[in-house]
PDB file of N, CA and C in Angstrom:
ATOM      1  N   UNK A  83      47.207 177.268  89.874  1.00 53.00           N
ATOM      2  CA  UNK A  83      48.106 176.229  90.350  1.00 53.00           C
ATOM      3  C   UNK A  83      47.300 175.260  91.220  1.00 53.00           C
ATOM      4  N   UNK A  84      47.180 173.774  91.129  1.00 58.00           N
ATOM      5  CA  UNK A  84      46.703 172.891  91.882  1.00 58.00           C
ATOM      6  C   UNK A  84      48.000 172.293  92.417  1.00 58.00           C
ATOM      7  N   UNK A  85      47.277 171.570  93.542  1.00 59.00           N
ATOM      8  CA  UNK A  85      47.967 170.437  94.373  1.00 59.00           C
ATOM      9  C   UNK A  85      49.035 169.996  93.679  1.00 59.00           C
ATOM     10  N   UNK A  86      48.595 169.112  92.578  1.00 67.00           N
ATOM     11  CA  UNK A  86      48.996 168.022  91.344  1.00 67.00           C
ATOM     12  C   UNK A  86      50.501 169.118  91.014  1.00 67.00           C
ATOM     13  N   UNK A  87      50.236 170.465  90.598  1.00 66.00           N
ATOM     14  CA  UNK A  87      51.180 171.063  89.795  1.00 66.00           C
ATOM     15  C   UNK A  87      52.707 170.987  91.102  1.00 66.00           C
ATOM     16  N   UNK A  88      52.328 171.335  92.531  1.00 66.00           N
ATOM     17  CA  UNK A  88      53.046 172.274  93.256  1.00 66.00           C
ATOM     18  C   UNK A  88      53.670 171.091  94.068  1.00 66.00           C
ATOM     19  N   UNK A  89      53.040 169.725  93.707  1.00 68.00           N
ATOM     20  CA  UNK A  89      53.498 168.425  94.460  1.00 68.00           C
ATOM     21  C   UNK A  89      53.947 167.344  93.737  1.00 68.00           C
ATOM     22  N   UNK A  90      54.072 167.788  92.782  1.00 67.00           N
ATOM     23  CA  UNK A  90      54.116 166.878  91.597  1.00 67.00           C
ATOM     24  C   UNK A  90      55.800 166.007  91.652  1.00 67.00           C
ATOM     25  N   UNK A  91      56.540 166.665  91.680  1.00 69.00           N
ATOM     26  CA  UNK A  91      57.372 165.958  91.999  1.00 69.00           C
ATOM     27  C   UNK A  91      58.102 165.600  93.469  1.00 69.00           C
ATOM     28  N   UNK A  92      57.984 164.048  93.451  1.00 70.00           N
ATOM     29  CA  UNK A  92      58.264 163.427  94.547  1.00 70.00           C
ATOM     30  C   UNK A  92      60.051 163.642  95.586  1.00 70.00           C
ATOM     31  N   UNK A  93      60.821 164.129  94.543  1.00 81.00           N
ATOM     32  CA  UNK A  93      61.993 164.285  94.825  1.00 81.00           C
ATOM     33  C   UNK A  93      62.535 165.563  95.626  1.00 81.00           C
ATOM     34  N   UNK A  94      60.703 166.004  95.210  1.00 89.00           N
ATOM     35  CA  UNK A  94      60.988 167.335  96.138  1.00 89.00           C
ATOM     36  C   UNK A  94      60.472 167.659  97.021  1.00 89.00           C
ATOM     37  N   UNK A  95      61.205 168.662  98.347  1.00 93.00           N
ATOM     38  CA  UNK A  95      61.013 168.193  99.768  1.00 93.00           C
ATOM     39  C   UNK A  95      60.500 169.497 100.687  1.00 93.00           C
ATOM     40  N   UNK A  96      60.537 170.516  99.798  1.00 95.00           N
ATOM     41  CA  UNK A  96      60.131 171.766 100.209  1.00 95.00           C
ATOM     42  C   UNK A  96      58.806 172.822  99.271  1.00 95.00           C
ATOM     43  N   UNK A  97      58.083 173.085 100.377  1.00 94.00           N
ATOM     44  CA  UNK A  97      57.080 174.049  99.257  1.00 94.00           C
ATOM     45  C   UNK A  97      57.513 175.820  99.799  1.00 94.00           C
ATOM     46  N   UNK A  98      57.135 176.656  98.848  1.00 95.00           N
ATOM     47  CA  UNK A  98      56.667 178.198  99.347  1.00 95.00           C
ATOM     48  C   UNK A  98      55.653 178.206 100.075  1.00 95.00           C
ATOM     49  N   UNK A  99      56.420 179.589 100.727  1.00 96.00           N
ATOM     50  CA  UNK A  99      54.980 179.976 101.469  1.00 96.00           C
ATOM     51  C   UNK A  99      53.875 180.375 100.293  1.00 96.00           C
ATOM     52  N   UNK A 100      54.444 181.043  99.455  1.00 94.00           N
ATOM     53  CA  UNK A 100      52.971 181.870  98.172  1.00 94.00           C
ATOM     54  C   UNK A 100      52.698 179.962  98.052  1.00 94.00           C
ATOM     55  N   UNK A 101      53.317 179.300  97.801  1.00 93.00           N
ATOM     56  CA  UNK A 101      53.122 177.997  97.306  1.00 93.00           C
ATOM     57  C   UNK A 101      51.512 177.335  98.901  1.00 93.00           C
ATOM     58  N   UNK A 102      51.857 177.739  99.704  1.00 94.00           N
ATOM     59  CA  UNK A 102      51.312 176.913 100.285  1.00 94.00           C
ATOM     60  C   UNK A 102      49.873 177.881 100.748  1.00 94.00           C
ATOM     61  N   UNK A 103      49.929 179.256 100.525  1.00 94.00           N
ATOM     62  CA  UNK A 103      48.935 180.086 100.534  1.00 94.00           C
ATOM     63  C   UNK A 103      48.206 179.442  99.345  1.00 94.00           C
ATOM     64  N   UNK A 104      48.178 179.337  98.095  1.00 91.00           N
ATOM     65  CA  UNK A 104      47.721 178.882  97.049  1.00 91.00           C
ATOM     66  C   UNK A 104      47.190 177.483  97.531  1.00 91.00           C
ATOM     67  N   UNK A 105      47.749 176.860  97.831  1.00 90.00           N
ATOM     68  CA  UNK A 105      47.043 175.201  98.126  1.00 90.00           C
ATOM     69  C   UNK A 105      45.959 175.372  99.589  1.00 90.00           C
ATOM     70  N   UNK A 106      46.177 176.347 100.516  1.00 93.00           N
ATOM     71  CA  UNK A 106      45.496 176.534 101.376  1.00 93.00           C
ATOM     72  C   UNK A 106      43.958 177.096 100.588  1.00 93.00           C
ATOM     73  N   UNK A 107      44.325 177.972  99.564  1.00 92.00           N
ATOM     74  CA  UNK A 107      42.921 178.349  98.885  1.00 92.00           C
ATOM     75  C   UNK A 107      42.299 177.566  98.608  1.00 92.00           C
ATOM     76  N   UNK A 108      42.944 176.638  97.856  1.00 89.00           N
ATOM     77  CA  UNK A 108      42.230 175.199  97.404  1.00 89.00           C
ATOM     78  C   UNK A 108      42.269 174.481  97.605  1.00 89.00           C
ATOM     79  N   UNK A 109      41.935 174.057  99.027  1.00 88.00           N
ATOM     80  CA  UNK A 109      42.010 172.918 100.035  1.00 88.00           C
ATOM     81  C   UNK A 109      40.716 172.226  99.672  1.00 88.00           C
ATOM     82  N   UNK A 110      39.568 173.186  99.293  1.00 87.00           N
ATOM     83  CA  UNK A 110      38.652 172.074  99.455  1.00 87.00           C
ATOM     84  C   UNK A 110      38.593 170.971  98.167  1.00 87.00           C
ATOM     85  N   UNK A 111      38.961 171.821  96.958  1.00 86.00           N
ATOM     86  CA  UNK A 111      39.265 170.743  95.882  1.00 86.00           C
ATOM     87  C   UNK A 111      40.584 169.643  95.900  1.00 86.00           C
ATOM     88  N   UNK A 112      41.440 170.089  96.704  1.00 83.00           N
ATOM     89  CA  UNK A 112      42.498 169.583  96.743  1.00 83.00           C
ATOM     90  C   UNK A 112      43.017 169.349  97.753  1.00 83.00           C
ATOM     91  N   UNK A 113      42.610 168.456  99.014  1.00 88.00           N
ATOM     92  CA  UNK A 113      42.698 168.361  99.919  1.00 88.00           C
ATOM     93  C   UNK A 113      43.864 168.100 100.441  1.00 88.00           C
ATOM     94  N   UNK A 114      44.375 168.585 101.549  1.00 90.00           N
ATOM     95  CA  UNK A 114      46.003 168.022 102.084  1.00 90.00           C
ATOM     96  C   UNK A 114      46.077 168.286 103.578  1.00 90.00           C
ATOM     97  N   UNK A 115      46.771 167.564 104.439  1.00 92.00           N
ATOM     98  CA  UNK A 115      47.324 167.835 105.682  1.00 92.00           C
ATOM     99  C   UNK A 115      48.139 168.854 106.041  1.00 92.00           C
ATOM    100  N   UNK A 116      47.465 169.941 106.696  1.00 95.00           N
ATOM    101  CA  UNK A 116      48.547 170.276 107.221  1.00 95.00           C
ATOM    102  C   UNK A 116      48.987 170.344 108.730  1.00 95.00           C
ATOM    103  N   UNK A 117      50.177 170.400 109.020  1.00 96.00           N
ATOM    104  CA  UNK A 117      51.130 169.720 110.377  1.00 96.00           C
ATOM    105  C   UNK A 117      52.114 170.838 110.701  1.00 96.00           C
ATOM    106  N   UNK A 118      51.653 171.451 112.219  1.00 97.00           N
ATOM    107  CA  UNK A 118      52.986 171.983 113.297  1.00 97.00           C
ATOM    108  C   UNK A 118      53.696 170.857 113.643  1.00 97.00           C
ATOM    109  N   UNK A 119      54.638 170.749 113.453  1.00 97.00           N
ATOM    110  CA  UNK A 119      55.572 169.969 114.221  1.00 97.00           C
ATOM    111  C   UNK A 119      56.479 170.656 115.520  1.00 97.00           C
ATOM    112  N   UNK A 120      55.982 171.796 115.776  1.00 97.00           N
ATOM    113  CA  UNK A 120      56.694 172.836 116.784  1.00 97.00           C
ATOM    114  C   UNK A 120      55.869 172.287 118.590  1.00 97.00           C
ATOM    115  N   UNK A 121      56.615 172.732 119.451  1.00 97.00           N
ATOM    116  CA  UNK A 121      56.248 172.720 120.337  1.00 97.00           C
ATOM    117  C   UNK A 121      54.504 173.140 120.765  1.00 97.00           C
ATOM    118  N   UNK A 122      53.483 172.337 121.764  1.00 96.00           N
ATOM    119  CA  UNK A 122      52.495 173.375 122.103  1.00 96.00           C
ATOM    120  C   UNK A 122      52.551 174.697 122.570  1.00 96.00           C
ATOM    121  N   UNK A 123      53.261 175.291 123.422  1.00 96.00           N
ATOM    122  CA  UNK A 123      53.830 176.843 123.343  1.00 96.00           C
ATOM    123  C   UNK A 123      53.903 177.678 122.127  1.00 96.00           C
ATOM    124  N   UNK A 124      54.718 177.014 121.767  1.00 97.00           N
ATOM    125  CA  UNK A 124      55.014 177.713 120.230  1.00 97.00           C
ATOM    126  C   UNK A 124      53.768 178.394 119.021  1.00 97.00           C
ATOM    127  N   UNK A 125      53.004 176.601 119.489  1.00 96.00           N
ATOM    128  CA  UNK A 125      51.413 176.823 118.645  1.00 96.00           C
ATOM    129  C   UNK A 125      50.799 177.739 118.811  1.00 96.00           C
ATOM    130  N   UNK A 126      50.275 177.589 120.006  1.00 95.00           N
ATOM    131  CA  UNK A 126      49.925 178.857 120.712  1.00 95.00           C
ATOM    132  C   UNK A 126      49.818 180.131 120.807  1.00 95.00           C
ATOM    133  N   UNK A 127      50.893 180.552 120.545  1.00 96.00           N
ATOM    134  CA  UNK A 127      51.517 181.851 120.233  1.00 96.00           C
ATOM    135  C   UNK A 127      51.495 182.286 118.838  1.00 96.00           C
ATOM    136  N   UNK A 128      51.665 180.895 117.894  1.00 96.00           N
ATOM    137  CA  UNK A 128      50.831 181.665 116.648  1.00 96.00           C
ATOM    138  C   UNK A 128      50.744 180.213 115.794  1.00 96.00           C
ATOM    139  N   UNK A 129      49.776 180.511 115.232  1.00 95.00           N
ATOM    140  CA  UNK A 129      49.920 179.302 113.919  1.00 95.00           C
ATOM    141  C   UNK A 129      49.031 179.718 112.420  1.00 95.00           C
ATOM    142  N   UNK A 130      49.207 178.936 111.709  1.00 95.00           N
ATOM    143  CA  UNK A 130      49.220 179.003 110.169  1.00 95.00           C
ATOM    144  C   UNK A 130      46.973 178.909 110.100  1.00 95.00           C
ATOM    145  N   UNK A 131      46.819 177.814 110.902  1.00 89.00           N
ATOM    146  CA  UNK A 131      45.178 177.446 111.111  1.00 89.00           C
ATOM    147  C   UNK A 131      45.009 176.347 109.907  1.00 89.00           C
ATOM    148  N   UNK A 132      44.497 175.793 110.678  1.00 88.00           N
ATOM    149  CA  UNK A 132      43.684 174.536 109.398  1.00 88.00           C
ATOM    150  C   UNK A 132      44.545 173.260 110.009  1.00 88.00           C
ATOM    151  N   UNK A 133      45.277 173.375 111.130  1.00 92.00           N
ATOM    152  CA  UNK A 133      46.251 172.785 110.852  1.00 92.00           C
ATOM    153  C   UNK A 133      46.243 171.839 112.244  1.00 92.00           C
ATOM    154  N   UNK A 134      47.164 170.708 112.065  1.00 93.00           N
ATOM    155  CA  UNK A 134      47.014 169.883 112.886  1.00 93.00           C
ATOM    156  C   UNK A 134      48.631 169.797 113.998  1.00 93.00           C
ATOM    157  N   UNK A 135      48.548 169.853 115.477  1.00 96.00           N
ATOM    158  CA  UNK A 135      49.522 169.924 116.339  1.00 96.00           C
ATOM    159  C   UNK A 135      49.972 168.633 116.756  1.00 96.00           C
ATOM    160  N   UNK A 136      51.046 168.160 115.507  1.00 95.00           N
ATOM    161  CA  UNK A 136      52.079 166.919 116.119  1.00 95.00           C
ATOM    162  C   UNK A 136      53.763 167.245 116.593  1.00 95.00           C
ATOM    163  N   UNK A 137      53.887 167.670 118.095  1.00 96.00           N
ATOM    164  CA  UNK A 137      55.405 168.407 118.129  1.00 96.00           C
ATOM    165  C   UNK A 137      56.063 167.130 117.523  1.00 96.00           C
ATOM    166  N   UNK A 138      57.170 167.422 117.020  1.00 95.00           N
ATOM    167  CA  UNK A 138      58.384 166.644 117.039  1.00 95.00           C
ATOM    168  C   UNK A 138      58.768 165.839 117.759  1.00 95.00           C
ATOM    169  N   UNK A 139      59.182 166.261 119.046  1.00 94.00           N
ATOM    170  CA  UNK A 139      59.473 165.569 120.422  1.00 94.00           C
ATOM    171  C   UNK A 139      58.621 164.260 120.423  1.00 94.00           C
ATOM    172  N   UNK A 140      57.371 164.080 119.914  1.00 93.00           N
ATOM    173  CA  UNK A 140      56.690 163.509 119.988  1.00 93.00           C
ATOM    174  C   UNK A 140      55.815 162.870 118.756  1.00 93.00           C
ATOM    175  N   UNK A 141      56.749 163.089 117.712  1.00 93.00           N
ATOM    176  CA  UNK A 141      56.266 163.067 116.306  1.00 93.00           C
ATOM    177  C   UNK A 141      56.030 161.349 115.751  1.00 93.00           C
ATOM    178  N   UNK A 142      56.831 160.727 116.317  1.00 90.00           N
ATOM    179  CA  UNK A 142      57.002 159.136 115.285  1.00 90.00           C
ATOM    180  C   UNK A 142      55.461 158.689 116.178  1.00 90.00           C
ATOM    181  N   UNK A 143      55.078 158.769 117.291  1.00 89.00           N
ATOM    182  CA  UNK A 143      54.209 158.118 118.315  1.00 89.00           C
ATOM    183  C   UNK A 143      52.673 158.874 117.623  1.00 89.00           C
ATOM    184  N   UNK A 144      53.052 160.025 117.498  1.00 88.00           N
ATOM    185  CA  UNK A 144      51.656 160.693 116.745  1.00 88.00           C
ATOM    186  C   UNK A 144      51.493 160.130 115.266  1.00 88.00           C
ATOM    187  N   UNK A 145      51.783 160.184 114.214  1.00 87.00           N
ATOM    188  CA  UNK A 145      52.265 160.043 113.298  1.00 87.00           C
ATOM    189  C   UNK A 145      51.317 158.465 113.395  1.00 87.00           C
ATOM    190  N   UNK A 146      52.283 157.367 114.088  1.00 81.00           N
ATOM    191  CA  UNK A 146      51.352 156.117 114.173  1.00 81.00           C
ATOM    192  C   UNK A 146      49.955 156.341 114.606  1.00 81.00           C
ATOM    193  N   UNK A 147      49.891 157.036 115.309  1.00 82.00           N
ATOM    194  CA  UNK A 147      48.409 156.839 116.031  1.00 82.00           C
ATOM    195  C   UNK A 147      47.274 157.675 114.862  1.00 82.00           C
ATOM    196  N   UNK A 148      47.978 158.516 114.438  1.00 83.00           N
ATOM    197  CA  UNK A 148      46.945 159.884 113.694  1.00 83.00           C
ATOM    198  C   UNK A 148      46.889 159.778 112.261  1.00 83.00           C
ATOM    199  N   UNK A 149      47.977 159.040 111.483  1.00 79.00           N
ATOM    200  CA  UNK A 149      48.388 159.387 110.203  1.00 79.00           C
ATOM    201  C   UNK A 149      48.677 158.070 109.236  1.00 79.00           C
ATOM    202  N   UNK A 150      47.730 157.635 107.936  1.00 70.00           N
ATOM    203  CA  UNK A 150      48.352 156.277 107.958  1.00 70.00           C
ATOM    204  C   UNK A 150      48.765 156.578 106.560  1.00 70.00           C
ATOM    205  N   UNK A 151      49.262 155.800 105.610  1.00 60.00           N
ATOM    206  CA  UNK A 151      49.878 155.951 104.795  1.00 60.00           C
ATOM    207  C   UNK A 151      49.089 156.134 103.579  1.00 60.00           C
ATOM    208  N   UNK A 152      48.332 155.794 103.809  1.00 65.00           N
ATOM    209  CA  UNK A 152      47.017 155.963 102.057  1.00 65.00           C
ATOM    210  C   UNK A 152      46.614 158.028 102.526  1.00 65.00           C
ATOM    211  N   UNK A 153      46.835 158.550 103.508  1.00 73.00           N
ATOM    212  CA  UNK A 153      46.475 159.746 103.406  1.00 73.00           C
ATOM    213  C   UNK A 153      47.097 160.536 102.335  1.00 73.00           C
ATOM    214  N   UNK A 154      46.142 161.299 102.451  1.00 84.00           N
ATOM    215  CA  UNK A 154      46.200 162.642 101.478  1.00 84.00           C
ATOM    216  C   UNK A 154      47.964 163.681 101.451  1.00 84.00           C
ATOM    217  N   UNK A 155      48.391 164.374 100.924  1.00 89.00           N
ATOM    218  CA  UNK A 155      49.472 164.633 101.022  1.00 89.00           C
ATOM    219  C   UNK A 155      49.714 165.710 102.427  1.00 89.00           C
ATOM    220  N   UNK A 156      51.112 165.487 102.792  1.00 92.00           N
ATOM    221  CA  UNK A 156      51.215 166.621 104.020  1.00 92.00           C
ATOM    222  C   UNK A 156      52.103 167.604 103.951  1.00 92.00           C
ATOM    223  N   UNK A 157      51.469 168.694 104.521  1.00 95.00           N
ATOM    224  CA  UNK A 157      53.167 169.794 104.335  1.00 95.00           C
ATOM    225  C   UNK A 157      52.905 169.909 105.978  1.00 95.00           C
ATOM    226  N   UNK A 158      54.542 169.949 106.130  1.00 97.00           N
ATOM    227  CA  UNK A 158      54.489 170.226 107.786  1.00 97.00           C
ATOM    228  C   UNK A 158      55.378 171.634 107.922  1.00 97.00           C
ATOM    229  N   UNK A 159      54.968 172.236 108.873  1.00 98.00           N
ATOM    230  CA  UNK A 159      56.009 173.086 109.115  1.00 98.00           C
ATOM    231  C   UNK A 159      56.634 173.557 110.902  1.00 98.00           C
ATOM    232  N   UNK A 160      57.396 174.310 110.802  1.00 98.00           N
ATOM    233  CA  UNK A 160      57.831 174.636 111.916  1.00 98.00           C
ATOM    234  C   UNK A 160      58.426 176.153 112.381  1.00 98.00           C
ATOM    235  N   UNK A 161      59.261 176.785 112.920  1.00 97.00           N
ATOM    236  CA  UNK A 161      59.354 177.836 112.941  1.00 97.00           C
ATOM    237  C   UNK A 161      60.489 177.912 111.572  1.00 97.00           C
ATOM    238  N   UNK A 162      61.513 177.386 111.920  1.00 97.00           N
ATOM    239  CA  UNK A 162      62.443 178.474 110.195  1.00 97.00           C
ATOM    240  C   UNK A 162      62.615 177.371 109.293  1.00 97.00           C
ATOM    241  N   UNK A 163      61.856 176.103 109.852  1.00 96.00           N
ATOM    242  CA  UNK A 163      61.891 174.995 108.617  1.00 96.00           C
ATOM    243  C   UNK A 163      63.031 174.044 108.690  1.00 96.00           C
ATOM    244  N   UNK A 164      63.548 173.851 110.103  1.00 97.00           N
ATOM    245  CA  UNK A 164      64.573 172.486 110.211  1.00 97.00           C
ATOM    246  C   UNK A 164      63.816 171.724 110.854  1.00 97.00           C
ATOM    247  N   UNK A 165      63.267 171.782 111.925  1.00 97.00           N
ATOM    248  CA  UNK A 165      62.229 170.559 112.206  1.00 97.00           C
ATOM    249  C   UNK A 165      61.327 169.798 111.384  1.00 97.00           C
ATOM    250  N   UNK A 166      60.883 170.701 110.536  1.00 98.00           N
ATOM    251  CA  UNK A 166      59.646 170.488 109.600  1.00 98.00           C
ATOM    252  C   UNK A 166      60.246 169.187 108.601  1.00 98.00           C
ATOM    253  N   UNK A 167      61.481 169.697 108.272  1.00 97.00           N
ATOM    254  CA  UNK A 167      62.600 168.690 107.020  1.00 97.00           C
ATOM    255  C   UNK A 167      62.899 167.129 107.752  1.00 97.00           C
ATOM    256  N   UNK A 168      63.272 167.480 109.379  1.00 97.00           N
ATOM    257  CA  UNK A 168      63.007 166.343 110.134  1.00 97.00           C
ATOM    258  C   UNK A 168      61.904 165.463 110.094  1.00 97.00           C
ATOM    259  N   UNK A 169      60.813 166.240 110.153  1.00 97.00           N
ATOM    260  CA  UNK A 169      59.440 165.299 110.346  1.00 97.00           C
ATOM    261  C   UNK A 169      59.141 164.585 108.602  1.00 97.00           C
ATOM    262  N   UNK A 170      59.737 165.847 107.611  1.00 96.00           N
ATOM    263  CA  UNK A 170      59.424 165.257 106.345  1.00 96.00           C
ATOM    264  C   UNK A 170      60.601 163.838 106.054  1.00 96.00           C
ATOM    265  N   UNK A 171      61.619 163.742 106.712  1.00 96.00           N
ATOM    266  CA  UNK A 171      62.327 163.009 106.535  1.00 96.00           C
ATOM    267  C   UNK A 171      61.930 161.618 106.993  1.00 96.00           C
ATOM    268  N   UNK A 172      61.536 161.562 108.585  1.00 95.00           N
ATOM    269  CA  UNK A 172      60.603 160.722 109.368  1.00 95.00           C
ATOM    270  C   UNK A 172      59.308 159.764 108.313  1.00 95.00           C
ATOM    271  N   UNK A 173      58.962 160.814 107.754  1.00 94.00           N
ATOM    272  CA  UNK A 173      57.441 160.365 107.011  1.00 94.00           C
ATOM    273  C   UNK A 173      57.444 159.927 105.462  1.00 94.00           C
ATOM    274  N   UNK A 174      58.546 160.444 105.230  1.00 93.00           N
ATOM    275  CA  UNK A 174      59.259 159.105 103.960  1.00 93.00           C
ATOM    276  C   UNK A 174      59.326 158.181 104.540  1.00 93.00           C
ATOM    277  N   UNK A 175      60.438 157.796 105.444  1.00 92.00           N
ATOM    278  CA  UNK A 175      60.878 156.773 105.576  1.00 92.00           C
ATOM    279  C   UNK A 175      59.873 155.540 106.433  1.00 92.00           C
ATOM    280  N   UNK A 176      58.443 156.301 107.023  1.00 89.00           N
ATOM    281  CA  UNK A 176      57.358 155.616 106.912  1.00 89.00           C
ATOM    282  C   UNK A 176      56.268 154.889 105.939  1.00 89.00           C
ATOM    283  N   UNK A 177      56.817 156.141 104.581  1.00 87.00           N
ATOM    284  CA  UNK A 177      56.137 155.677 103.190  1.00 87.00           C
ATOM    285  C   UNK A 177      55.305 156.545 102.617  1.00 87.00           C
ATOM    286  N   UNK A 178      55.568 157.553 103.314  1.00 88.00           N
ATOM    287  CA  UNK A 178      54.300 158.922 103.224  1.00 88.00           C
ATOM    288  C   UNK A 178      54.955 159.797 102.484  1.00 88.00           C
ATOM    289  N   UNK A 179      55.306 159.501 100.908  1.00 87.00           N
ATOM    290  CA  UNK A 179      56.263 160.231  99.906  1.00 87.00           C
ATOM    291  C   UNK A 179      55.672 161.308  99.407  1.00 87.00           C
ATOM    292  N   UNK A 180      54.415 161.591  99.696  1.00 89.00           N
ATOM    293  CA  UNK A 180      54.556 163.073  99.635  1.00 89.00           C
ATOM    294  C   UNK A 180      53.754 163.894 100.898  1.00 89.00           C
ATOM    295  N   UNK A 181      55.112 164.184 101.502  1.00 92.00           N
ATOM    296  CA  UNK A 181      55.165 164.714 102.629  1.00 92.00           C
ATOM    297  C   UNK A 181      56.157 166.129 102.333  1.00 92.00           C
ATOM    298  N   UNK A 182      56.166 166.802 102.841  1.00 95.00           N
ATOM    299  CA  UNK A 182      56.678 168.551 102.515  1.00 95.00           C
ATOM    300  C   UNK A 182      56.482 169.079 103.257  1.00 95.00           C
ATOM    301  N   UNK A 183      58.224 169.858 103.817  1.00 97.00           N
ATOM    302  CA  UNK A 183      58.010 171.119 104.792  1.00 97.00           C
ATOM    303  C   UNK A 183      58.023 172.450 104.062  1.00 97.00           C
ATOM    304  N   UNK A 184      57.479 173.173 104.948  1.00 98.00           N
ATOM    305  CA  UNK A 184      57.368 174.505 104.121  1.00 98.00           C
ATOM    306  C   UNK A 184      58.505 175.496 104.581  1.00 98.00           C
ATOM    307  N   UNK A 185      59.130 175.837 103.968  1.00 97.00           N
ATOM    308  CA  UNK A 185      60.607 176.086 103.266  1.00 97.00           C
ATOM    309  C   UNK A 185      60.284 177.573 104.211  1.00 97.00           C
ATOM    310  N   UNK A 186      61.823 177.101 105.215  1.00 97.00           N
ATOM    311  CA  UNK A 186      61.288 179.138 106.088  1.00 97.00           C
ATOM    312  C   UNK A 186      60.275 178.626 107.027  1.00 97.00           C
ATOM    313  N   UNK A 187      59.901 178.027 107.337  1.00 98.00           N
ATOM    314  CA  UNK A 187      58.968 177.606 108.315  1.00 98.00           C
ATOM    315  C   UNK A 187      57.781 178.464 109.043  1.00 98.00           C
ATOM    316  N   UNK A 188      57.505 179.166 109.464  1.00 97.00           N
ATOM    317  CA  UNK A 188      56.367 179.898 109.734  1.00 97.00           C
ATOM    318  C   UNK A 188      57.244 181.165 110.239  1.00 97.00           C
ATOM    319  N   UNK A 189      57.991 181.573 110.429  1.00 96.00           N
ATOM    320  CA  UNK A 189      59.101 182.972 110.314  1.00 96.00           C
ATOM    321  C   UNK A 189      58.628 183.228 108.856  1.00 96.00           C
ATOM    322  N   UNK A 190      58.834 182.432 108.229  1.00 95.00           N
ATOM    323  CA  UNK A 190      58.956 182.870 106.628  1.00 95.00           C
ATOM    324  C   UNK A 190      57.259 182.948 105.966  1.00 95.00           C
ATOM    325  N   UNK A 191      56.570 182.213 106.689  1.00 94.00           N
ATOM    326  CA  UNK A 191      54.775 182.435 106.159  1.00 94.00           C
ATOM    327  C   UNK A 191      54.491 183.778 106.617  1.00 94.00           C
TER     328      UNK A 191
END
């Protein structure tokens, strides 16, 4: 399974965790963002790795400063995956159409 297969369609707004273990394998051929959108505490206490810390609270201000729209694709996540749908919602509507939270959020990885 590549990137191409598991992102392929734009209409869709959630990946697996097996889904995102698989793209984590093949990050280096298939490069993608990945994004906590959880609190720094939260991070802290555990995270996925590889990964980049934009909380929510503070997400549209990061997002401008860190993230521009020709990037590579992003999956964001969070703890059970409602924030994450937030930030993916946010980053459409910036233009960043393939953007993806990971479904279950890191409870569920």
């Amino acid at each position: 399974m590549t990137l191409d297969d598991v992102l392929a369609d734009e209409d869709r707004w959630e990946i697996l965790p097996a889904e995102l273990r698989q793209l984590l394998d093949q990050r280096e051929e298939a490069p993608f963002v990945l994004v906590d959108c959880r609190e720094e505490e939260e991070h802290a206490a555990e995270s996925i790795g590889g990964d980049i810390l934009m909380p929510l609270s503070r997400f549209p201000a990061e997002v401008t400063a860190r993230l521009n729209q020709d990037e590579m694709p992003i999956v964001v996540y969070c703890h059970l995956g409602m924030r994450s749908l937030q930030a993916v919602q946010f980053l459409r509507t910036k233009g960043h159409r393939q953007s993806y939270s990971l479904h279950g959020g890191i409870d569920a990885w």
